[in-house]
């Protein structure tokens, strides 16, 4: 490795929306063209990145390193560097004085217990709307379901990355889980399912009880709880996988096909912390009944 090649991160802002994931997917496709090379990423145009998306950045960089590349970042603004060092995306010691970060952490595919403990420790913050004990358990099961999907279906060659951020000024608590695997459509194709577009495959996967699993393990149950909570809470739930993008925001679902391919699957959860209501399970039989 002597000559260093350079790719440009063209976006000035990367937020948890279709444009942000498009920018991340484009970066991945640029890096995919290199094997066993020294590659620099020019970040000089970047002025903002939502902290939780450091998980996605690490997925992309680690996949490139898996192909033998040596990756370096250049031109990072002090503001962006502080954001990414504070939540442990980048190395460096920056104190989280206000306790707003959910540290970006990697989990091997068999680390279900560690992931569950991580979610319990970081997601049930005081800012989150009050939940009954039964709903709180189901909410955490929904997060476990996200990890199980990566563990069972993704066939990822790298660990899963998770992290989040509390934005007091926006009244939002965010959380992202990202794997670098074959994506939802890839998993469903392997199980014999076919869809017109990748976005359609995500839409199918988001329906209650739809699953490509074999055996007696139920699928979709916990994810349904997350969707119903997000709908009532007026938060958002985003799934980006390969060229498909699915979003529920303020109760409305939209789907897009993005121009580049995001590696594997990323799920972004955003909780509206301005919501002062309390949530309970009406029934332990029907997990969609929340009030």
Coordinates of N, CA, C and O in Angstrom, one line a residue, residues 19-173:
X19 N -32.3 11.5 2.4 CA -31.1 12.1 1.8 C -29.9 11.7 2.5 O -28.8 11.5 1.9
X20 N -30.0 11.6 3.9 CA -28.8 11.2 4.6 C -28.4 9.8 4.3 O -27.2 9.5 4.1
X21 N -29.3 8.9 4.2 CA -29.0 7.5 3.9 C -28.5 7.4 2.4 O -27.7 6.5 2.1
X22 N -29.0 8.2 1.5 CA -28.5 8.3 0.2 C -27.0 8.6 0.2 O -26.2 8.0 -0.5
X23 N -26.7 9.6 1.0 CA -25.3 10.0 1.0 C -24.4 8.9 1.6 O -23.3 8.7 1.1
X24 N -24.9 8.2 2.6 CA -24.1 7.1 3.2 C -24.0 6.0 2.2 O -22.9 5.4 2.1
X25 N -25.0 5.7 1.5 CA -25.0 4.6 0.5 C -24.0 5.0 -0.7 O -23.3 4.1 -1.2
X26 N -24.0 6.2 -1.1 CA -23.1 6.7 -2.1 C -21.6 6.5 -1.7 O -20.8 6.1 -2.4
X27 N -21.3 6.8 -0.4 CA -20.0 6.6 0.1 C -19.6 5.2 0.1 O -18.5 4.8 -0.3
X28 N -20.5 4.3 0.5 CA -20.3 2.9 0.4 C -19.9 2.4 -1.0 O -19.0 1.6 -1.2
X29 N -20.7 2.8 -1.9 CA -20.5 2.4 -3.3 C -19.1 2.9 -3.8 O -18.4 2.2 -4.6
X30 N -18.7 4.1 -3.4 CA -17.4 4.6 -3.8 C -16.3 3.7 -3.2 O -15.3 3.3 -3.9
X31 N -16.4 3.3 -1.9 CA -15.4 2.5 -1.3 C -15.4 1.1 -1.8 O -14.3 0.4 -1.7
X32 N -16.5 0.6 -2.3 CA -16.6 -0.7 -2.8 C -15.7 -1.0 -4.0 O -15.4 -2.1 -4.3
X33 N -15.2 0.1 -4.6 CA -14.4 -0.1 -5.8 C -12.9 -0.4 -5.5 O -12.1 -0.6 -6.4
X34 N -12.6 -0.4 -4.2 CA -11.2 -0.6 -3.7 C -11.0 -1.9 -3.0 O -11.8 -2.3 -2.2
X35 N -9.9 -2.5 -3.2 CA -9.4 -3.7 -2.5 C -8.0 -3.6 -2.2 O -7.2 -3.3 -3.1
X36 N -7.6 -3.8 -0.9 CA -6.2 -3.7 -0.5 C -5.5 -2.4 -0.9 O -4.4 -2.4 -1.5
X37 N -6.2 -1.3 -0.6 CA -5.7 0.0 -1.0 C -5.7 0.9 0.2 O -6.4 0.7 1.2
X38 N -4.9 2.0 0.1 CA -5.0 3.1 1.1 C -6.0 4.1 0.5 O -5.8 4.6 -0.6
X39 N -7.1 4.3 1.3 CA -8.2 5.2 0.8 C -8.4 6.3 1.8 O -8.6 6.0 3.0
X40 N -8.4 7.5 1.4 CA -8.8 8.6 2.2 C -10.2 9.1 1.9 O -10.6 9.1 0.7
X41 N -11.0 9.5 2.9 CA -12.3 10.0 2.7 C -12.2 11.5 3.0 O -11.9 11.9 4.2
X42 N -12.5 12.3 2.0 CA -12.5 13.8 2.2 C -13.8 14.2 2.8 O -14.8 14.1 2.1
X43 N -13.8 14.6 4.0 CA -15.0 15.0 4.7 C -15.1 16.6 4.9 O -15.9 17.1 5.7
X44 N -14.4 17.3 4.0 CA -14.3 18.8 4.2 C -15.6 19.5 3.9 O -15.9 20.6 4.4
X45 N -16.5 18.8 3.2 CA -17.8 19.4 2.9 C -18.8 19.2 4.0 O -19.8 19.9 4.0
X46 N -18.6 18.3 4.8 CA -19.5 17.9 5.9 C -19.5 18.9 7.0 O -18.5 19.1 7.7
X47 N -20.7 19.4 7.3 CA -20.9 20.4 8.4 C -21.7 19.9 9.5 O -21.7 20.4 10.6
X48 N -22.4 18.8 9.3 CA -23.3 18.2 10.3 C -23.5 16.7 10.0 O -23.8 16.4 8.8
X49 N -23.5 15.9 11.0 CA -24.0 14.5 10.9 C -24.8 14.2 12.2 O -24.3 14.5 13.3
X50 N -26.0 13.7 12.1 CA -26.7 13.2 13.3 C -25.8 12.2 14.0 O -25.4 11.2 13.4
X51 N -25.6 12.4 15.3 CA -24.6 11.5 16.0 C -24.9 10.1 15.9 O -23.9 9.2 15.8
X52 N -26.2 9.7 15.9 CA -26.5 8.2 15.9 C -26.1 7.6 14.6 O -25.9 6.3 14.5
X53 N -25.9 8.4 13.5 CA -25.5 7.8 12.2 C -24.0 7.4 12.2 O -23.6 6.9 11.2
X54 N -23.3 7.7 13.3 CA -21.9 7.1 13.4 C -21.9 5.6 13.3 O -21.0 5.0 12.8
X55 N -23.0 5.0 13.7 CA -23.2 3.5 13.5 C -23.1 3.1 12.1 O -22.4 2.2 11.7
X56 N -23.8 3.9 11.2 CA -23.8 3.6 9.8 C -22.4 3.9 9.2 O -21.9 3.1 8.3
X57 N -21.8 4.9 9.6 CA -20.4 5.3 9.1 C -19.4 4.1 9.4 O -18.6 3.7 8.6
X58 N -19.5 3.6 10.7 CA -18.7 2.5 11.0 C -18.9 1.2 10.3 O -18.0 0.5 10.0
X59 N -20.2 1.0 10.0 CA -20.5 -0.2 9.1 C -19.9 -0.1 7.8 O -19.2 -1.0 7.3
X60 N -19.9 1.1 7.2 CA -19.3 1.3 5.8 C -17.8 1.2 5.9 O -17.2 0.5 5.1
X61 N -17.2 1.8 6.9 CA -15.7 1.8 7.0 C -15.2 0.4 7.3 O -14.2 -0.1 6.7
X62 N -15.9 -0.3 8.2 CA -15.5 -1.7 8.5 C -15.6 -2.7 7.4 O -14.8 -3.6 7.3
X63 N -16.7 -2.5 6.6 CA -16.8 -3.3 5.4 C -15.6 -3.1 4.4 O -15.1 -4.1 3.8
X64 N -15.2 -1.9 4.3 CA -14.1 -1.6 3.4 C -12.8 -2.1 4.0 O -12.0 -2.7 3.2
X65 N -12.6 -2.0 5.3 CA -11.4 -2.6 5.9 C -11.4 -4.1 5.8 O -10.4 -4.7 5.7
X66 N -12.6 -4.7 5.8 CA -12.7 -6.2 5.6 C -12.1 -6.6 4.3 O -11.6 -7.7 4.1
X67 N -12.2 -5.7 3.3 CA -11.6 -6.0 2.0 C -10.1 -5.6 1.9 O -9.6 -5.6 0.8
X68 N -9.5 -5.4 3.0 CA -8.1 -5.2 3.1 C -7.7 -3.7 2.9 O -6.5 -3.4 2.7
X69 N -8.7 -2.8 2.9 CA -8.3 -1.4 2.7 C -7.9 -0.7 4.0 O -8.4 -1.1 5.1
X70 N -7.1 0.3 3.9 CA -6.7 1.1 5.0 C -7.4 2.4 4.9 O -7.1 3.2 3.9
X71 N -8.3 2.8 5.8 CA -9.2 3.9 5.6 C -8.8 5.0 6.6 O -8.5 4.8 7.7
X72 N -8.7 6.3 6.0 CA -8.4 7.4 6.8 C -9.4 8.5 6.5 O -9.9 8.6 5.3
X73 N -9.8 9.3 7.5 CA -10.7 10.5 7.3 C -9.9 11.8 7.3 O -9.0 12.0 8.1
X74 N -10.2 12.7 6.3 CA -9.5 13.9 6.2 C -10.5 15.1 6.2 O -11.7 14.9 5.8
X75 N -10.1 16.2 6.7 CA -10.9 17.5 6.6 C -12.1 17.5 7.4 O -13.0 18.3 7.1
X76 N -12.1 16.8 8.5 CA -13.3 16.8 9.4 C -13.4 18.1 10.2 O -12.4 18.5 10.8
X77 N -14.5 18.8 10.2 CA -14.6 20.0 10.9 C -14.6 19.8 12.4 O -14.9 18.7 12.8
X78 N -14.1 20.7 13.2 CA -14.1 20.5 14.7 C -15.4 20.1 15.2 O -15.5 19.3 16.1
X79 N -16.5 20.7 14.7 CA -17.8 20.4 15.2 C -18.2 18.9 15.0 O -18.7 18.2 15.9
X80 N -18.0 18.4 13.7 CA -18.3 17.0 13.4 C -17.4 16.1 14.2 O -17.8 15.1 14.7
X81 N -16.1 16.5 14.3 CA -15.2 15.6 15.0 C -15.6 15.5 16.5 O -15.6 14.4 17.1
X82 N -16.0 16.5 17.1 CA -16.5 16.5 18.5 C -17.7 15.6 18.6 O -17.8 14.8 19.6
X83 N -18.7 15.7 17.7 CA -19.9 14.9 17.7 C -19.5 13.4 17.7 O -20.0 12.6 18.5
X84 N -18.6 13.0 16.8 CA -18.3 11.6 16.6 C -17.3 11.1 17.6 O -17.2 9.9 17.8
X85 N -16.5 12.0 18.3 CA -15.7 11.5 19.3 C -16.4 11.4 20.6 O -16.2 10.4 21.4
X86 N -17.4 12.2 20.8 CA -18.2 12.2 22.1 C -19.0 10.9 22.2 O -19.1 10.3 23.3
X87 N -19.5 10.4 21.0 CA -20.3 9.2 21.1 C -19.5 7.9 20.8 O -20.1 6.8 20.5
X88 N -18.1 8.1 20.7 CA -17.2 6.9 20.5 C -17.2 6.4 19.1 O -16.7 5.3 18.8
X89 N -17.8 7.1 18.1 CA -17.6 6.7 16.7 C -16.1 6.8 16.3 O -15.6 5.9 15.7
X90 N -15.5 7.9 16.6 CA -14.1 8.1 16.4 C -13.4 8.0 17.7 O -13.9 8.3 18.8
X91 N -12.1 7.6 17.7 CA -11.3 7.6 18.9 C -10.9 9.0 19.3 O -10.9 9.9 18.5
X92 N -10.6 9.2 20.5 CA -10.3 10.5 21.1 C -11.2 10.7 22.3 O -12.3 10.2 22.4
X93 N -10.7 11.5 23.2 CA -11.3 11.7 24.5 C -12.1 13.0 24.5 O -11.5 14.1 24.6
X94 N -13.4 13.0 24.4 CA -14.2 14.1 24.5 C -15.3 13.8 25.5 O -16.1 12.8 25.3
X95 N -15.4 14.5 26.6 CA -16.4 14.1 27.7 C -17.8 14.5 27.2 O -18.0 15.5 26.6
X96 N -18.7 13.6 27.6 CA -20.1 13.8 27.4 C -20.7 14.5 28.6 O -21.3 13.8 29.5
X97 N -20.5 15.8 28.8 CA -20.8 16.5 30.0 C -22.3 16.5 30.3 O -22.7 16.5 31.5
X98 N -23.1 16.4 29.3 CA -24.6 16.5 29.5 C -25.3 15.1 29.5 O -26.5 15.1 29.6
X99 N -24.5 14.1 29.3 CA -25.1 12.7 29.3 C -26.1 12.5 28.2 O -27.1 11.8 28.5
X100 N -25.9 13.0 27.0 CA -26.9 12.9 26.0 C -26.6 11.8 25.0 O -27.4 11.5 24.1
X101 N -25.4 11.2 25.1 CA -25.1 10.2 24.1 C -25.4 8.8 24.5 O -25.4 8.5 25.7
X102 N -25.8 8.0 23.5 CA -25.8 6.5 23.7 C -24.6 6.0 22.9 O -24.6 6.0 21.7
X103 N -23.6 5.6 23.6 CA -22.3 5.3 22.9 C -22.4 4.3 21.8 O -23.0 3.3 22.0
X104 N -21.8 4.6 20.7 CA -21.7 3.7 19.6 C -20.9 2.5 20.0 O -19.8 2.6 20.4
X105 N -21.5 1.3 19.8 CA -20.9 0.1 20.3 C -21.1 -1.0 19.3 O -22.1 -1.1 18.6
X106 N -20.1 -1.9 19.2 CA -20.2 -3.0 18.3 C -20.5 -4.3 19.0 O -20.1 -4.5 20.1
X107 N -21.3 -5.1 18.3 CA -21.8 -6.3 18.9 C -21.5 -7.5 17.9 O -22.0 -7.3 16.7
X108 N -20.9 -8.5 18.3 CA -20.8 -9.7 17.5 C -22.2 -10.3 17.3 O -23.1 -10.0 18.0
X109 N -22.4 -11.0 16.2 CA -23.7 -11.5 15.9 C -24.3 -12.4 16.9 O -25.5 -12.7 16.9
X110 N -23.5 -13.0 17.8 CA -24.0 -13.9 18.8 C -24.1 -13.2 20.2 O -24.3 -13.8 21.2
X111 N -24.1 -11.9 20.2 CA -24.0 -11.1 21.4 C -25.4 -10.6 21.8 O -25.6 -9.4 22.2
X112 N -26.4 -11.5 21.7 CA -27.8 -11.0 22.1 C -27.9 -10.5 23.5 O -28.6 -9.5 23.7
X113 N -27.3 -11.2 24.4 CA -27.4 -10.8 25.8 C -26.8 -9.5 26.1 O -27.4 -8.6 26.7
X114 N -25.6 -9.2 25.5 CA -24.9 -8.0 25.7 C -25.8 -6.8 25.1 O -25.9 -5.7 25.6
X115 N -26.3 -7.1 23.9 CA -27.2 -6.1 23.2 C -28.4 -5.7 24.1 O -28.8 -4.6 24.2
X116 N -29.0 -6.7 24.6 CA -30.2 -6.5 25.4 C -29.9 -5.7 26.7 O -30.7 -4.8 27.0
X117 N -28.8 -6.0 27.3 CA -28.4 -5.2 28.5 C -28.1 -3.8 28.1 O -28.4 -2.8 28.8
X118 N -27.4 -3.6 27.0 CA -27.1 -2.2 26.5 C -28.4 -1.4 26.2 O -28.5 -0.2 26.7
X119 N -29.4 -2.0 25.6 CA -30.7 -1.3 25.4 C -31.4 -1.0 26.7 O -31.9 0.2 26.9
X120 N -31.4 -1.9 27.6 CA -32.0 -1.6 28.9 C -31.3 -0.5 29.7 O -32.0 0.4 30.3
X121 N -30.0 -0.4 29.5 CA -29.2 0.6 30.2 C -29.4 2.0 29.6 O -29.3 3.0 30.3
X122 N -29.6 2.1 28.3 CA -29.5 3.3 27.6 C -30.8 3.9 27.0 O -30.9 5.1 26.7
X123 N -31.7 3.0 26.7 CA -32.9 3.4 26.0 C -34.1 3.9 26.9 O -34.9 4.7 26.5
X124 N -34.1 3.4 28.1 CA -35.2 3.8 29.0 C -34.8 4.9 29.9 O -34.8 4.9 31.1
X125 N -34.5 6.0 29.2 CA -34.0 7.2 29.9 C -35.2 8.0 30.5 O -36.4 7.7 30.1
X126 N -35.0 8.9 31.5 CA -36.1 9.6 32.1 C -36.9 10.4 31.1 O -38.1 10.7 31.3
X127 N -36.3 10.8 29.9 CA -37.0 11.6 29.0 C -38.0 10.8 28.2 O -38.9 11.4 27.5
X128 N -37.9 9.5 28.2 CA -38.8 8.6 27.4 C -40.2 8.6 28.0 O -40.3 8.6 29.3
X129 N -41.3 8.7 27.3 CA -42.6 8.7 27.9 C -42.8 7.4 28.8 O -42.2 6.4 28.5
X130 N -43.6 7.6 29.8 CA -43.8 6.5 30.8 C -44.5 5.3 30.1 O -45.5 5.5 29.4
X131 N -44.1 4.2 30.4 CA -44.7 2.9 30.0 C -45.0 2.0 31.1 O -44.2 2.0 32.1
X132 N -46.0 1.3 31.0 CA -46.3 0.2 32.0 C -45.2 -0.8 31.9 O -44.5 -1.0 30.9
X133 N -45.1 -1.6 33.0 CA -44.1 -2.7 33.0 C -44.3 -3.6 31.8 O -43.3 -4.0 31.2
X134 N -45.5 -4.0 31.5 CA -45.7 -5.0 30.4 C -45.3 -4.4 29.1 O -44.7 -5.1 28.3
X135 N -45.6 -3.1 28.9 CA -45.3 -2.5 27.6 C -43.8 -2.3 27.5 O -43.2 -2.4 26.5
X136 N -43.2 -1.9 28.6 CA -41.7 -1.7 28.7 C -41.0 -3.0 28.3 O -40.0 -3.0 27.5
X137 N -41.5 -4.1 28.8 CA -40.9 -5.4 28.4 C -41.0 -5.7 26.9 O -40.1 -6.1 26.3
X138 N -42.2 -5.4 26.4 CA -42.4 -5.6 25.0 C -41.6 -4.7 24.1 O -41.2 -5.0 23.0
X139 N -41.4 -3.4 24.6 CA -40.6 -2.4 23.9 C -39.2 -3.0 23.7 O -38.6 -2.9 22.7
X140 N -38.6 -3.4 24.9 CA -37.3 -4.0 24.8 C -37.2 -5.3 24.0 O -36.2 -5.5 23.3
X141 N -38.3 -6.1 24.0 CA -38.3 -7.2 23.1 C -38.3 -6.8 21.7 O -37.7 -7.5 20.8
X142 N -38.9 -5.7 21.3 CA -38.9 -5.2 20.0 C -37.5 -4.8 19.5 O -37.1 -5.1 18.4
X143 N -36.7 -4.2 20.4 CA -35.3 -3.9 20.1 C -34.5 -5.2 20.0 O -33.6 -5.3 19.1
X144 N -34.8 -6.2 20.9 CA -34.1 -7.5 20.7 C -34.4 -8.1 19.4 O -33.6 -8.8 18.8
X145 N -35.7 -7.9 18.9 CA -36.1 -8.5 17.6 C -35.2 -7.9 16.5 O -34.8 -8.6 15.5
X146 N -34.9 -6.6 16.6 CA -34.1 -6.0 15.6 C -32.7 -6.7 15.5 O -32.2 -6.9 14.4
X147 N -32.1 -6.9 16.7 CA -30.8 -7.5 16.7 C -30.9 -9.0 16.2 O -30.0 -9.5 15.5
X148 N -32.0 -9.7 16.6 CA -32.2 -11.0 16.2 C -32.3 -11.1 14.6 O -31.7 -12.1 14.0
X149 N -32.9 -10.1 14.0 CA -33.0 -10.1 12.6 C -31.6 -10.1 11.9 O -31.3 -10.8 11.0
X150 N -30.7 -9.2 12.5 CA -29.3 -9.1 12.0 C -28.6 -10.4 12.3 O -27.9 -10.9 11.4
X151 N -28.8 -11.0 13.5 CA -28.0 -12.2 13.9 C -28.4 -13.4 13.0 O -27.6 -14.2 12.6
X152 N -29.8 -13.5 12.7 CA -30.2 -14.7 12.1 C -30.2 -14.6 10.5 O -30.0 -15.6 9.8
X153 N -30.4 -13.4 10.0 CA -30.7 -13.3 8.6 C -29.6 -12.6 7.8 O -29.4 -12.8 6.6
X154 N -28.8 -11.7 8.4 CA -28.0 -10.8 7.6 C -26.8 -11.4 7.0 O -26.3 -11.0 6.0
X155 N -26.2 -12.5 7.6 CA -25.0 -13.1 7.2 C -23.9 -12.1 7.1 O -23.0 -12.2 6.2
X156 N -23.9 -11.2 8.0 CA -22.9 -10.1 7.9 C -21.5 -10.6 8.3 O -21.3 -11.5 9.1
X157 N -20.5 -10.1 7.6 CA -19.1 -10.4 7.8 C -18.4 -9.5 8.9 O -17.3 -9.7 9.2
X158 N -19.2 -8.5 9.4 CA -18.7 -7.6 10.4 C -19.7 -7.5 11.5 O -20.8 -8.0 11.4
X159 N -19.3 -7.0 12.7 CA -20.2 -6.9 13.8 C -21.4 -5.9 13.5 O -21.3 -5.1 12.5
X160 N -22.4 -6.0 14.3 CA -23.5 -5.0 14.3 C -23.1 -3.8 15.1 O -22.4 -3.9 16.2
X161 N -23.4 -2.6 14.6 CA -23.1 -1.4 15.4 C -24.4 -0.7 15.8 O -25.4 -0.6 15.0
X162 N -24.4 -0.2 17.0 CA -25.6 0.5 17.6 C -25.2 1.7 18.3 O -24.1 1.8 18.9
X163 N -26.0 2.7 18.3 CA -25.7 3.9 19.1 C -26.9 4.9 19.0 O -27.9 4.7 18.2
X164 N -26.9 5.9 19.7 CA -28.0 6.9 19.7 C -27.6 8.2 20.3 O -26.4 8.5 20.7
X165 N -28.6 9.1 20.4 CA -28.4 10.5 20.9 C -29.7 11.0 21.4 O -30.7 10.9 20.7
X166 N -29.6 11.7 22.5 CA -30.7 12.5 22.9 C -30.5 14.0 22.5 O -29.4 14.6 22.8
X167 N -31.5 14.6 21.8 CA -31.4 15.9 21.3 C -32.4 16.8 22.1 O -33.6 16.8 21.8
X168 N -32.0 17.4 23.2 CA -32.9 18.1 24.1 C -33.6 19.3 23.3 O -34.8 19.5 23.5
X169 N -32.9 19.9 22.4 CA -33.5 21.1 21.7 C -34.5 20.6 20.7 O -35.4 21.4 20.3
X170 N -34.5 19.4 20.2 CA -35.4 18.8 19.3 C -36.5 18.0 20.0 O -37.5 17.5 19.4
X171 N -36.3 17.7 21.3 CA -37.2 16.8 22.0 C -37.3 15.5 21.3 O -38.3 14.9 21.1
X172 N -36.1 14.9 21.0 CA -36.0 13.6 20.3 C -34.9 12.8 20.9 O -33.8 13.2 21.3
X173 N -35.2 11.5 21.1 CA -34.2 10.5 21.5 C -34.1 9.5 20.3 O -35.1 9.0 19.9

